[in-house]
CSV table of C-alpha atoms (C1' of nucleotides) in Angstrom, one decimal:
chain,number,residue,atom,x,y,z
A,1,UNK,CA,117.7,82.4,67.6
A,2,UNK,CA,118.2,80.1,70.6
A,3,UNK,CA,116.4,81.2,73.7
A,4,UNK,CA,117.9,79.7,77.3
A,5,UNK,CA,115.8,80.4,79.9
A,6,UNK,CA,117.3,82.1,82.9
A,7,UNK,CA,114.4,81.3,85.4
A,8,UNK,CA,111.0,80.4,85.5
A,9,UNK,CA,107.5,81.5,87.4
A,10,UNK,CA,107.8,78.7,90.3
A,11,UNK,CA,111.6,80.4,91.3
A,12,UNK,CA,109.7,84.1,91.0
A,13,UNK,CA,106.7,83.0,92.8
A,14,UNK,CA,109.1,81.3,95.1
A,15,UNK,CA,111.3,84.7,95.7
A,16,UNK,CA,108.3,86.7,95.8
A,17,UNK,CA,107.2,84.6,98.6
A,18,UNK,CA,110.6,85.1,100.4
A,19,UNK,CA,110.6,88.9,99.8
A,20,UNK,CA,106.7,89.1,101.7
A,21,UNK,CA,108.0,87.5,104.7
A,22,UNK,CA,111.1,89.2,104.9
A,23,UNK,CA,110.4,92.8,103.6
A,24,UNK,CA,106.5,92.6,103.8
A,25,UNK,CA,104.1,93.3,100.9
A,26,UNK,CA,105.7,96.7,100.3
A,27,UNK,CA,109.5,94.9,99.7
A,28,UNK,CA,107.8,92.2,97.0
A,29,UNK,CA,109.0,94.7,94.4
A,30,UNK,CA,109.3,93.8,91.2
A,31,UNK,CA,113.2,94.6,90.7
A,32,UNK,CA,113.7,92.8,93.7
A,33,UNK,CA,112.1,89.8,92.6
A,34,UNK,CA,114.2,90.0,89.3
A,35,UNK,CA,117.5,90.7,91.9
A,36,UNK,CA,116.7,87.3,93.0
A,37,UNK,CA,116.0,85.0,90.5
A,38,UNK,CA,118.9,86.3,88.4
A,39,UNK,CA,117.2,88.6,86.0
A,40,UNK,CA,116.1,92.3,85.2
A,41,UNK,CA,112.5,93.1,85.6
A,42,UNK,CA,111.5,93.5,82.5
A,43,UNK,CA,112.0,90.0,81.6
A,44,UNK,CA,109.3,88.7,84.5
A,45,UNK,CA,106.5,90.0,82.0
A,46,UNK,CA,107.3,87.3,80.0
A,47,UNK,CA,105.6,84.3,82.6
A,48,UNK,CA,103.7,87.5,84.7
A,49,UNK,CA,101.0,89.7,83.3
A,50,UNK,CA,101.5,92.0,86.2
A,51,UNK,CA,102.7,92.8,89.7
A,52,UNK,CA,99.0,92.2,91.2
A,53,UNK,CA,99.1,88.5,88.9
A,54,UNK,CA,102.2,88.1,90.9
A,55,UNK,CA,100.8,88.2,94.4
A,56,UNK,CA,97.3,86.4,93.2
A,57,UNK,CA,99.9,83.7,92.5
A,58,UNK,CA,101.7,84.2,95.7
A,59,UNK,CA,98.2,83.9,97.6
A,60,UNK,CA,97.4,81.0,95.7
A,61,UNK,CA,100.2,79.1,96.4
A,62,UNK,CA,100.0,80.2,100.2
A,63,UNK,CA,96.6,79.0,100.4
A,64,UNK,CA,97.7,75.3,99.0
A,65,UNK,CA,100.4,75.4,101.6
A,66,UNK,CA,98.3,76.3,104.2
A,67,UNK,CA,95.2,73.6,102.7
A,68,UNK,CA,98.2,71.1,103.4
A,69,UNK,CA,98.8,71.9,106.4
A,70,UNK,CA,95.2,71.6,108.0
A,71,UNK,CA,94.6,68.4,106.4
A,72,UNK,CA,97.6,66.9,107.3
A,73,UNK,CA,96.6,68.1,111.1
A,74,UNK,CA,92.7,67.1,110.8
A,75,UNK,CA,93.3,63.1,111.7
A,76,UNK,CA,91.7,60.8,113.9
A,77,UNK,CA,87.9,61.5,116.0
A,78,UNK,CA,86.6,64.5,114.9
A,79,UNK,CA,86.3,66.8,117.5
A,80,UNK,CA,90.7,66.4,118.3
A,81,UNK,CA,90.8,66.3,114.8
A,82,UNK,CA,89.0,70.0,114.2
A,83,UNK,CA,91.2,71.2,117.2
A,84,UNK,CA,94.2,69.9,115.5
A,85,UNK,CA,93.6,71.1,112.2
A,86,UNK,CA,92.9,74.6,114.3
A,87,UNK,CA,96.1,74.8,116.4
A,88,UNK,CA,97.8,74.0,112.5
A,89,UNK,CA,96.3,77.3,111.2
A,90,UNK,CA,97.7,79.3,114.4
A,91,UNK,CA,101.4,77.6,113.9
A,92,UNK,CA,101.2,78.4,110.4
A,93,UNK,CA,99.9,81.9,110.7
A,94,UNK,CA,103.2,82.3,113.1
A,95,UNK,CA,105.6,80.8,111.3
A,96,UNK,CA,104.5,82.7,107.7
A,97,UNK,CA,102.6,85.8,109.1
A,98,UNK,CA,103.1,88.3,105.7
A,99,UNK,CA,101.7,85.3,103.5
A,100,UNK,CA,99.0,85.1,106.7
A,101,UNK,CA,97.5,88.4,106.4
A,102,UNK,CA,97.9,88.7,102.5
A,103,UNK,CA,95.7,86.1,102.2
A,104,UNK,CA,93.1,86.6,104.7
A,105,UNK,CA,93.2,90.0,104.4
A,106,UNK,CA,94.0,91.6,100.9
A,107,UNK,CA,94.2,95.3,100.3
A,108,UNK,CA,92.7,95.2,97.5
A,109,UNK,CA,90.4,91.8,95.9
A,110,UNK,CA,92.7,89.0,94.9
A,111,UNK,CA,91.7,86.7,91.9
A,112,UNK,CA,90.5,83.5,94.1
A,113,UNK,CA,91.2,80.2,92.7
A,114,UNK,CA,87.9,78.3,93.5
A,115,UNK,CA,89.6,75.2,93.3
A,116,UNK,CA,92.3,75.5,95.8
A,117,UNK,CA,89.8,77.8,97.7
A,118,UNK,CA,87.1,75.0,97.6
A,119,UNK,CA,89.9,72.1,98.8
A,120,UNK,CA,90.8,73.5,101.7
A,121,UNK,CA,87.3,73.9,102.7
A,122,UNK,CA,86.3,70.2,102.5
A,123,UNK,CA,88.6,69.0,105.4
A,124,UNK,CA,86.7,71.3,107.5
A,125,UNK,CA,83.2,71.0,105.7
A,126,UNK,CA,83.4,66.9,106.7
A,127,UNK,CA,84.7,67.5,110.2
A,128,UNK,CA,81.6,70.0,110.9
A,129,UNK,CA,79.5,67.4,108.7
A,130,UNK,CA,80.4,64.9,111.2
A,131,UNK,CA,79.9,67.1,114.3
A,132,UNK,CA,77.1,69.1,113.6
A,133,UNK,CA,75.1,67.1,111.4
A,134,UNK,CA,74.5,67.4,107.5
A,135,UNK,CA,72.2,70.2,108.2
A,136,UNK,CA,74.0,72.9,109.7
A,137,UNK,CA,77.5,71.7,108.6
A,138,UNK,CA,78.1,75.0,106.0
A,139,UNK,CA,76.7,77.0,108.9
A,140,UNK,CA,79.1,75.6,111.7
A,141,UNK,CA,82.4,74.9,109.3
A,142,UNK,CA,82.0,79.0,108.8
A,143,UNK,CA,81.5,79.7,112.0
A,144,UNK,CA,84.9,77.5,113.4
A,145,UNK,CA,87.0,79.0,110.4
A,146,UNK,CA,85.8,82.5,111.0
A,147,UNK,CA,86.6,82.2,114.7
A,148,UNK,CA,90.2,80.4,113.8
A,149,UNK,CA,90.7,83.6,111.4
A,150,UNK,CA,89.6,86.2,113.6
A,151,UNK,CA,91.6,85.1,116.3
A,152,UNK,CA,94.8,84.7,114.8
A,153,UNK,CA,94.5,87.9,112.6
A,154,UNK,CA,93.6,90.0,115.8
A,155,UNK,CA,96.9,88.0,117.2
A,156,UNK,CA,99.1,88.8,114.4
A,157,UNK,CA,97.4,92.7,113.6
A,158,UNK,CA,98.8,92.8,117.3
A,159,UNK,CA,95.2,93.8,118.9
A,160,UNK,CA,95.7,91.3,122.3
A,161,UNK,CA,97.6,93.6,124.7
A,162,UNK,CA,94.9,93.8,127.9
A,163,UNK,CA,97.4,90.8,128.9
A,164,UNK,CA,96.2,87.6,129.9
A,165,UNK,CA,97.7,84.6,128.3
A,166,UNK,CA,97.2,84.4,124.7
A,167,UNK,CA,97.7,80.5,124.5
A,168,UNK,CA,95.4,80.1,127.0
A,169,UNK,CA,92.8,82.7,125.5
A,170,UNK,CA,93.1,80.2,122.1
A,171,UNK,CA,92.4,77.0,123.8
A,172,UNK,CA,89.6,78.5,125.8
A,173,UNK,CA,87.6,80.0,122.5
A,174,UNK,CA,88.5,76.9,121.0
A,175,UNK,CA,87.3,74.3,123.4
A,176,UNK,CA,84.3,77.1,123.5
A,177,UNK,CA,83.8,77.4,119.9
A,178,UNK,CA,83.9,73.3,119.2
A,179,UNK,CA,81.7,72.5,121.8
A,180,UNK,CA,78.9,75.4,120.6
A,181,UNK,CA,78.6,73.7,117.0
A,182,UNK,CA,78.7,70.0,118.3
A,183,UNK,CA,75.2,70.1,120.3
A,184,UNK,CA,73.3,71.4,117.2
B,1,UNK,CA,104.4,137.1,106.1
B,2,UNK,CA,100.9,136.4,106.8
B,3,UNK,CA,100.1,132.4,106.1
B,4,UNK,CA,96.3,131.8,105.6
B,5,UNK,CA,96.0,128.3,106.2
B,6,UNK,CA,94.4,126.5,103.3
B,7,UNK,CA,93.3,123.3,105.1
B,8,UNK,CA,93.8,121.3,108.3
B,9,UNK,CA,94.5,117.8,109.3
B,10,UNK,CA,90.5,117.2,109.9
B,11,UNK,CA,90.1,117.5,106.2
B,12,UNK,CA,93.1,116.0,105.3
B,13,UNK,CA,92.1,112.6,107.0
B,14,UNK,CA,88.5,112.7,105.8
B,15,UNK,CA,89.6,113.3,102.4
B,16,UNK,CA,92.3,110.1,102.7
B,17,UNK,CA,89.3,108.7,104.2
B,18,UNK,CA,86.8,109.2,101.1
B,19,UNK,CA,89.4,108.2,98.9
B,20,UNK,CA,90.1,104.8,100.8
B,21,UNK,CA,86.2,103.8,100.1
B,22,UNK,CA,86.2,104.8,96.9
B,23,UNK,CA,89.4,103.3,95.2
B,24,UNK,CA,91.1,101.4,97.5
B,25,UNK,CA,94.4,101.7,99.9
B,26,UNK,CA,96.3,102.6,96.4
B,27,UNK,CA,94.4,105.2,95.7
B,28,UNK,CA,95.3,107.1,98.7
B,29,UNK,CA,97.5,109.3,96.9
B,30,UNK,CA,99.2,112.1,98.5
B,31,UNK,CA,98.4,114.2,95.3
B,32,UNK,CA,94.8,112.9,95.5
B,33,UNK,CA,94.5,113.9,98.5
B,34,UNK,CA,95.8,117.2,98.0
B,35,UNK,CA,93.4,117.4,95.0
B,36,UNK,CA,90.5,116.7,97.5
B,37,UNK,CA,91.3,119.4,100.1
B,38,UNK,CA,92.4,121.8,97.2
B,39,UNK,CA,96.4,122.0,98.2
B,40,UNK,CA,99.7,120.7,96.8
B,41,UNK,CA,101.1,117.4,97.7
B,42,UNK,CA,103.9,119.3,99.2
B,43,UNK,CA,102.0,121.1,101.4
B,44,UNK,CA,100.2,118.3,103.6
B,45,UNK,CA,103.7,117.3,105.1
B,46,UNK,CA,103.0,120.8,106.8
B,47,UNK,CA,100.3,118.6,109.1
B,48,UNK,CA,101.4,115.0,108.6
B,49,UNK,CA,104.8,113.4,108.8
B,50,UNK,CA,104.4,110.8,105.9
B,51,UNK,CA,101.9,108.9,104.1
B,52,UNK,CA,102.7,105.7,106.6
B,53,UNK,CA,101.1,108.6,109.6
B,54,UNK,CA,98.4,109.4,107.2
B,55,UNK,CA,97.1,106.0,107.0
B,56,UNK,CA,97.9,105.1,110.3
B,57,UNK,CA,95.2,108.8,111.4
B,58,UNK,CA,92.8,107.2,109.0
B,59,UNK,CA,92.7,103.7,111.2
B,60,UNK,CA,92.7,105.9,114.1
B,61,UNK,CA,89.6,107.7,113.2
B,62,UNK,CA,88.1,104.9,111.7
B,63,UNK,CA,88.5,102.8,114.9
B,64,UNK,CA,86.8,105.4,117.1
B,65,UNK,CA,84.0,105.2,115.0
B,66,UNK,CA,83.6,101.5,115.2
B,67,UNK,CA,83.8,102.2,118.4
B,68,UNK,CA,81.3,104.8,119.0
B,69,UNK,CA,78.6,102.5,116.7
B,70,UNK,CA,79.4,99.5,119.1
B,71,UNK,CA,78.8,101.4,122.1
B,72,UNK,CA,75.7,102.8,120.5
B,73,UNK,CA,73.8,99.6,119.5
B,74,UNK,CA,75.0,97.9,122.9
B,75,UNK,CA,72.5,98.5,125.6
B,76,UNK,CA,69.8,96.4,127.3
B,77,UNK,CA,70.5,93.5,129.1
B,78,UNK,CA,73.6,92.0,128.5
B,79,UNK,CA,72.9,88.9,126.0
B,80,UNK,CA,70.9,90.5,123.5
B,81,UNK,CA,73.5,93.8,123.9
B,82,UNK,CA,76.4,91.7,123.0
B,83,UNK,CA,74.4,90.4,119.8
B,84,UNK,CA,73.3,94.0,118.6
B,85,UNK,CA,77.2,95.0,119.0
B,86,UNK,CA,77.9,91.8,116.9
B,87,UNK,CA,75.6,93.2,114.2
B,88,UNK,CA,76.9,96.5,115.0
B,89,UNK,CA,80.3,96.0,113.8
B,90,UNK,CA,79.5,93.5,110.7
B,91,UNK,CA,76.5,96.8,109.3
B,92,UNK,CA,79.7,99.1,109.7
B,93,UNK,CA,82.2,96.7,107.9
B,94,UNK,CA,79.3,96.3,105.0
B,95,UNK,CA,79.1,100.6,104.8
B,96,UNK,CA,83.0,101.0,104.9
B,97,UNK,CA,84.6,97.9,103.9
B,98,UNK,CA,87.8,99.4,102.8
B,99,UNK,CA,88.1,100.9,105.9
B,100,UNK,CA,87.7,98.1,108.2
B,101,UNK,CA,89.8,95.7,107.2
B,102,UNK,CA,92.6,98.1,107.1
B,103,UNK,CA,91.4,98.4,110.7
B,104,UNK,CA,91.7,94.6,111.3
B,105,UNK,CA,93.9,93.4,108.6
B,106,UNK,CA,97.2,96.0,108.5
B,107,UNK,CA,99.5,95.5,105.6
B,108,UNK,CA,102.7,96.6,107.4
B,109,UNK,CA,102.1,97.5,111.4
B,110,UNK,CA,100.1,100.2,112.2
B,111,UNK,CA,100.8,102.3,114.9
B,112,UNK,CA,97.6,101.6,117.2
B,113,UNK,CA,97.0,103.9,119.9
B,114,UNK,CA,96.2,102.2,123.1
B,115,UNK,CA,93.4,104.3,124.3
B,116,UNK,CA,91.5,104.4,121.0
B,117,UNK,CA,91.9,100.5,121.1
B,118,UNK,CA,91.8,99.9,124.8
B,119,UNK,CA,88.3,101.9,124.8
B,120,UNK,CA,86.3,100.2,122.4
B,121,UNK,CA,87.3,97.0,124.0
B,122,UNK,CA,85.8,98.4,127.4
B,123,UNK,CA,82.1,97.8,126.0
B,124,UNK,CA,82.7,94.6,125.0
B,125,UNK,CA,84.7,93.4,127.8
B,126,UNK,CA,81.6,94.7,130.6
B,127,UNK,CA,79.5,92.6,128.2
B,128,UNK,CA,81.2,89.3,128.3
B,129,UNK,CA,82.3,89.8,132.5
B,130,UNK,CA,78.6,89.7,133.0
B,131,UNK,CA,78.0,86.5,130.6
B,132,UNK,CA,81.0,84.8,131.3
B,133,UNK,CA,81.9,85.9,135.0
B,134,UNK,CA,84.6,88.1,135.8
B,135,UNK,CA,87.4,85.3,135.8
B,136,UNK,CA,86.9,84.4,131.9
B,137,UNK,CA,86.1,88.0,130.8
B,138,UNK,CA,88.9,88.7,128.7
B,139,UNK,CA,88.6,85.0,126.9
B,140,UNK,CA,85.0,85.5,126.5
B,141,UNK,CA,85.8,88.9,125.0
B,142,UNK,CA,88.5,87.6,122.7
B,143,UNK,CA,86.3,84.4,121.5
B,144,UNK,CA,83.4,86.6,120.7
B,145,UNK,CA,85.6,89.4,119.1
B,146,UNK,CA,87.9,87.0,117.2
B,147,UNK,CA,84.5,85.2,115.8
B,148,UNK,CA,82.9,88.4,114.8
B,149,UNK,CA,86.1,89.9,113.2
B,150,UNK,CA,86.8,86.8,111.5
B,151,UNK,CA,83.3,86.3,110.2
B,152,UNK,CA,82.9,89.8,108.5
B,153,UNK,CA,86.8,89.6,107.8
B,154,UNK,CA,85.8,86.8,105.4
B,155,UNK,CA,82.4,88.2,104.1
B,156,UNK,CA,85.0,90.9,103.0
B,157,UNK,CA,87.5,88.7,101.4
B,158,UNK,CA,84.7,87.1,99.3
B,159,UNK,CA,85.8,84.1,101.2
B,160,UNK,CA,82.2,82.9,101.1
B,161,UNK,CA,81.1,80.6,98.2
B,162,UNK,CA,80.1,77.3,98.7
B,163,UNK,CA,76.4,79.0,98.7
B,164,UNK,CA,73.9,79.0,101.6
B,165,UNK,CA,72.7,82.4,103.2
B,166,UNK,CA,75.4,84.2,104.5
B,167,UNK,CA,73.0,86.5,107.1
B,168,UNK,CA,72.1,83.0,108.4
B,169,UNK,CA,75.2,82.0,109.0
B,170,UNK,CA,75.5,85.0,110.6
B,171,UNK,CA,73.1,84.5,113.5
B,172,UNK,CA,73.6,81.1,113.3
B,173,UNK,CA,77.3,81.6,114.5
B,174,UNK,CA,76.4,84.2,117.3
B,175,UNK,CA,74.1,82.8,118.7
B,176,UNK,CA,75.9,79.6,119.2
B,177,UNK,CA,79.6,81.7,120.1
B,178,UNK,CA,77.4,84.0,122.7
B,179,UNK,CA,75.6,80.7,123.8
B,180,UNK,CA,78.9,79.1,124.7
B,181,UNK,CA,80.6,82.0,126.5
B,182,UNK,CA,77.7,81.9,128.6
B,183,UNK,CA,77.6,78.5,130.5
B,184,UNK,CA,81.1,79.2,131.3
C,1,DA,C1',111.8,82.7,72.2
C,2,DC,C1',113.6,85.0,75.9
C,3,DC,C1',116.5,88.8,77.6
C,4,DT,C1',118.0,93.6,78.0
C,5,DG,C1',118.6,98.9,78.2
C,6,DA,C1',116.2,102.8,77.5
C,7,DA,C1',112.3,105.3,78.2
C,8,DC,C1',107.6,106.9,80.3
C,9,DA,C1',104.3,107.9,83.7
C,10,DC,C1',103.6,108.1,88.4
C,11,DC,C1',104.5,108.4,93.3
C,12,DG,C1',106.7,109.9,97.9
C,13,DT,C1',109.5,113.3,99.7
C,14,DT,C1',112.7,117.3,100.2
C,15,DC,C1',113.9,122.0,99.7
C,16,DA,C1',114.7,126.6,98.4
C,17,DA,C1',112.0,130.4,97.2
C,18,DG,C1',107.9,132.9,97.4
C,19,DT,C1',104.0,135.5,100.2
D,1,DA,C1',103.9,130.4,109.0
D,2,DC,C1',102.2,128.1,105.3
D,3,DC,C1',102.3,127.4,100.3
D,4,DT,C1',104.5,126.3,95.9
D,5,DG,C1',107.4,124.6,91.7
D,6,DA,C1',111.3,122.1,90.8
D,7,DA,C1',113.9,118.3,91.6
D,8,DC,C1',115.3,113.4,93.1
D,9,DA,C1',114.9,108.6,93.9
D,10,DC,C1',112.1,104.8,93.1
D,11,DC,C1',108.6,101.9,91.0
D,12,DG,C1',105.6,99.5,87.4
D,13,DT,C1',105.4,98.8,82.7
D,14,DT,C1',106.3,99.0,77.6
D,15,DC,C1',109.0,98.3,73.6
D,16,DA,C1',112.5,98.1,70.2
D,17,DA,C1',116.7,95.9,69.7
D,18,DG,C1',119.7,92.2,70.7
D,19,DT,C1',121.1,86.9,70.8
DNA sequence: ACCTGAACACCGTTCAAGT
DNA sequence: ACCTGAACACCGTTCAAGT
C-alpha cells in the first residue's frame, strides 16, 4: 500500500527540456523521457495527461526562463535598456535554439499560459511606454518584439547566407528599429 | 512488364500540401497522402526518398509561391512597393498559415535550396538598395524581412493578446521600419 | 498511490512478389 | 518500371495487476 515516488513532473519537464536541445523536438520521446528520469513510460501519465501537455509545459517553462532573462537585461535609461533586453533574446535564442523555435514557432498551437505570456510582455510594454508614449506603446512594444523574433528565427531557421556580417546586420536593425518607435 | 504510372511527384506534393492546411504538420501522413493521390504508402518512395524530403518539397514549393506573390504585389516606386510586399507576405501567411511557418519556423533543418531562397530575396533586396543606398542593402533587407516575418510569425503563434487592433499594428510597424531604413 | 509489463493502434520504411 | 501486401521497428497510450 505504500507508494515511493521515483520522480516527479519538474525532473520530466526538466529531461524533456534536455532531450529538445540535444535530439530536437523529434528525440523528446516519451520513452526517452522515462530513460531519463529513471522510469518506464507508462508511469509519466500519472503527472502528464499527454505528450503535447508535456511540451506545453516545456514551452512554458522556456518562456519563464526566457521572461527572466530580458528583464534581468532591461536596466538603466530606456533606450540601452530595450537594446539590452534585445541582445538578451539573441544570446538566449543561441544558447537554447530547440526551446527557441518551439516556442516562437509551434507546429501545431500550444496551450499559452496568459500569465507567463503577459509577464514577459510588461518589461517591454514600460520600456515602449517610456519611449513612445502611452499612446502607441502596444503598437511599438509589438513592433520591437516582432523585429527581435523575426530576426533571430530567420538567424536560427538558417535563412542569412547572402553574407554580410550577421552581428553587424543585428545592431544595424536594432539601432534602426529603436530609433523608428522613439520619435512617435 | 508494362508499369502505368498511377501518380507523380506534382500530386504527391500538392496532396502533402492540402493535407498540411488542413490538419497540421502531423497529419502529413504518408498513408494520407497515398489516400489523397489514390496509391499505397509504399508506393510514393517510388518518387520521394523519405517523408523528411517530402516535407522539405512542400517548403520548397511553398517558398516559390511566396515568392512569386511578393514579386507580384511589388511594383511602383520603390517605398510604397516595399509596403505592398510587406502586405503581400502577411495576406499569404493569413491563407496558408500552416504552410508558412513551416517555411519560417523549421522543426528540425530543412534542406533550403539556395536558388528558391536566394531569388525571392532578389525583390526585396532591389527594394531596400534603392531606400537604403547600395552600402546598407542587405541590413535594410534583413531589418525589414526580420520585422515582417516576425510580426506575422507571431499573429500566427496567437502571440497577440493584450488587445488593440492587430491590422493597426500592422501599418503602424511598417511604416515606421520602412521609414527608418530610409534616412539611412 | 504510484509503478510495471503487456497489449493496441498507428506510423515510417523495406522488400519480395506481382503485373 | 511501377505497384502491392506483408512484415519490422518504433511510438503514444491504456489498463489490469502488482507493491
Amino acid at each position: 500500500m505504500p507508494a515511493p515516488e521515483r520522480t516527479s513532473l519538474e525532473a520530466i519537464v526538466s529531461a524533456a527540456r534536455a532531450l529538445l536541445e540535444a535530439e530536437g523536438l523529434a528525440g523528446v520521446t516519451m520513452q526517452a523521457v522515462a530513460d531519463r528520469v529513471g522510469v518506464r513510460a507508462p508511469s509519466l501519465y500519472k503527472r502528464v495527461r499527454n505528450r503535447d501537455e508535456l511540451i506545453g509545459l516545456v514551452v512554458e517553462s522556456t518562456m519563464r526562463d526566457l521572461g527572466d532573462a530580458v528583464d534581468a537585461a532591461a536596466d538603466g535609461e530606456p533606450r540601452g535598456a530595450l537594446a539590452r533586453a534585445a541582445r538578451a533574446v539573441r544570446a538566449f535564442a543561441h544558447e537554447r535554439p530547440a526551446g527557441f523555435r518551439l516556442v516562437f514557432a509551434p507546429g501545431h498551437d500550444v496551450v499559452l499560459d496568459p500569465d507567463v505570456l503577459g509577464r514577459s510582455s510588461v518589461t517591454v510594454l514600460r520600456l515602449a511606454a517610456e519611449l513612445a508614449g502611452d499612446a502607441h506603446a502596444l503598437d511599438a512594444a509589438r513592433t520591437i518584439t516582432a523585429w527581435v523574433n523575426g530576426f533571430v528565427g530567420m538567424e536560427l531557421a538558417g535563412a542569412f547566407r547572402l553574407g554580410g556580417d550577421v552581428d553587424e546586420a543585428f545592431e544595424y536593425g536594432l539601432d534602426r528599429v529603436v530609433a523608428a518607435i522613439v520619435d512617435g
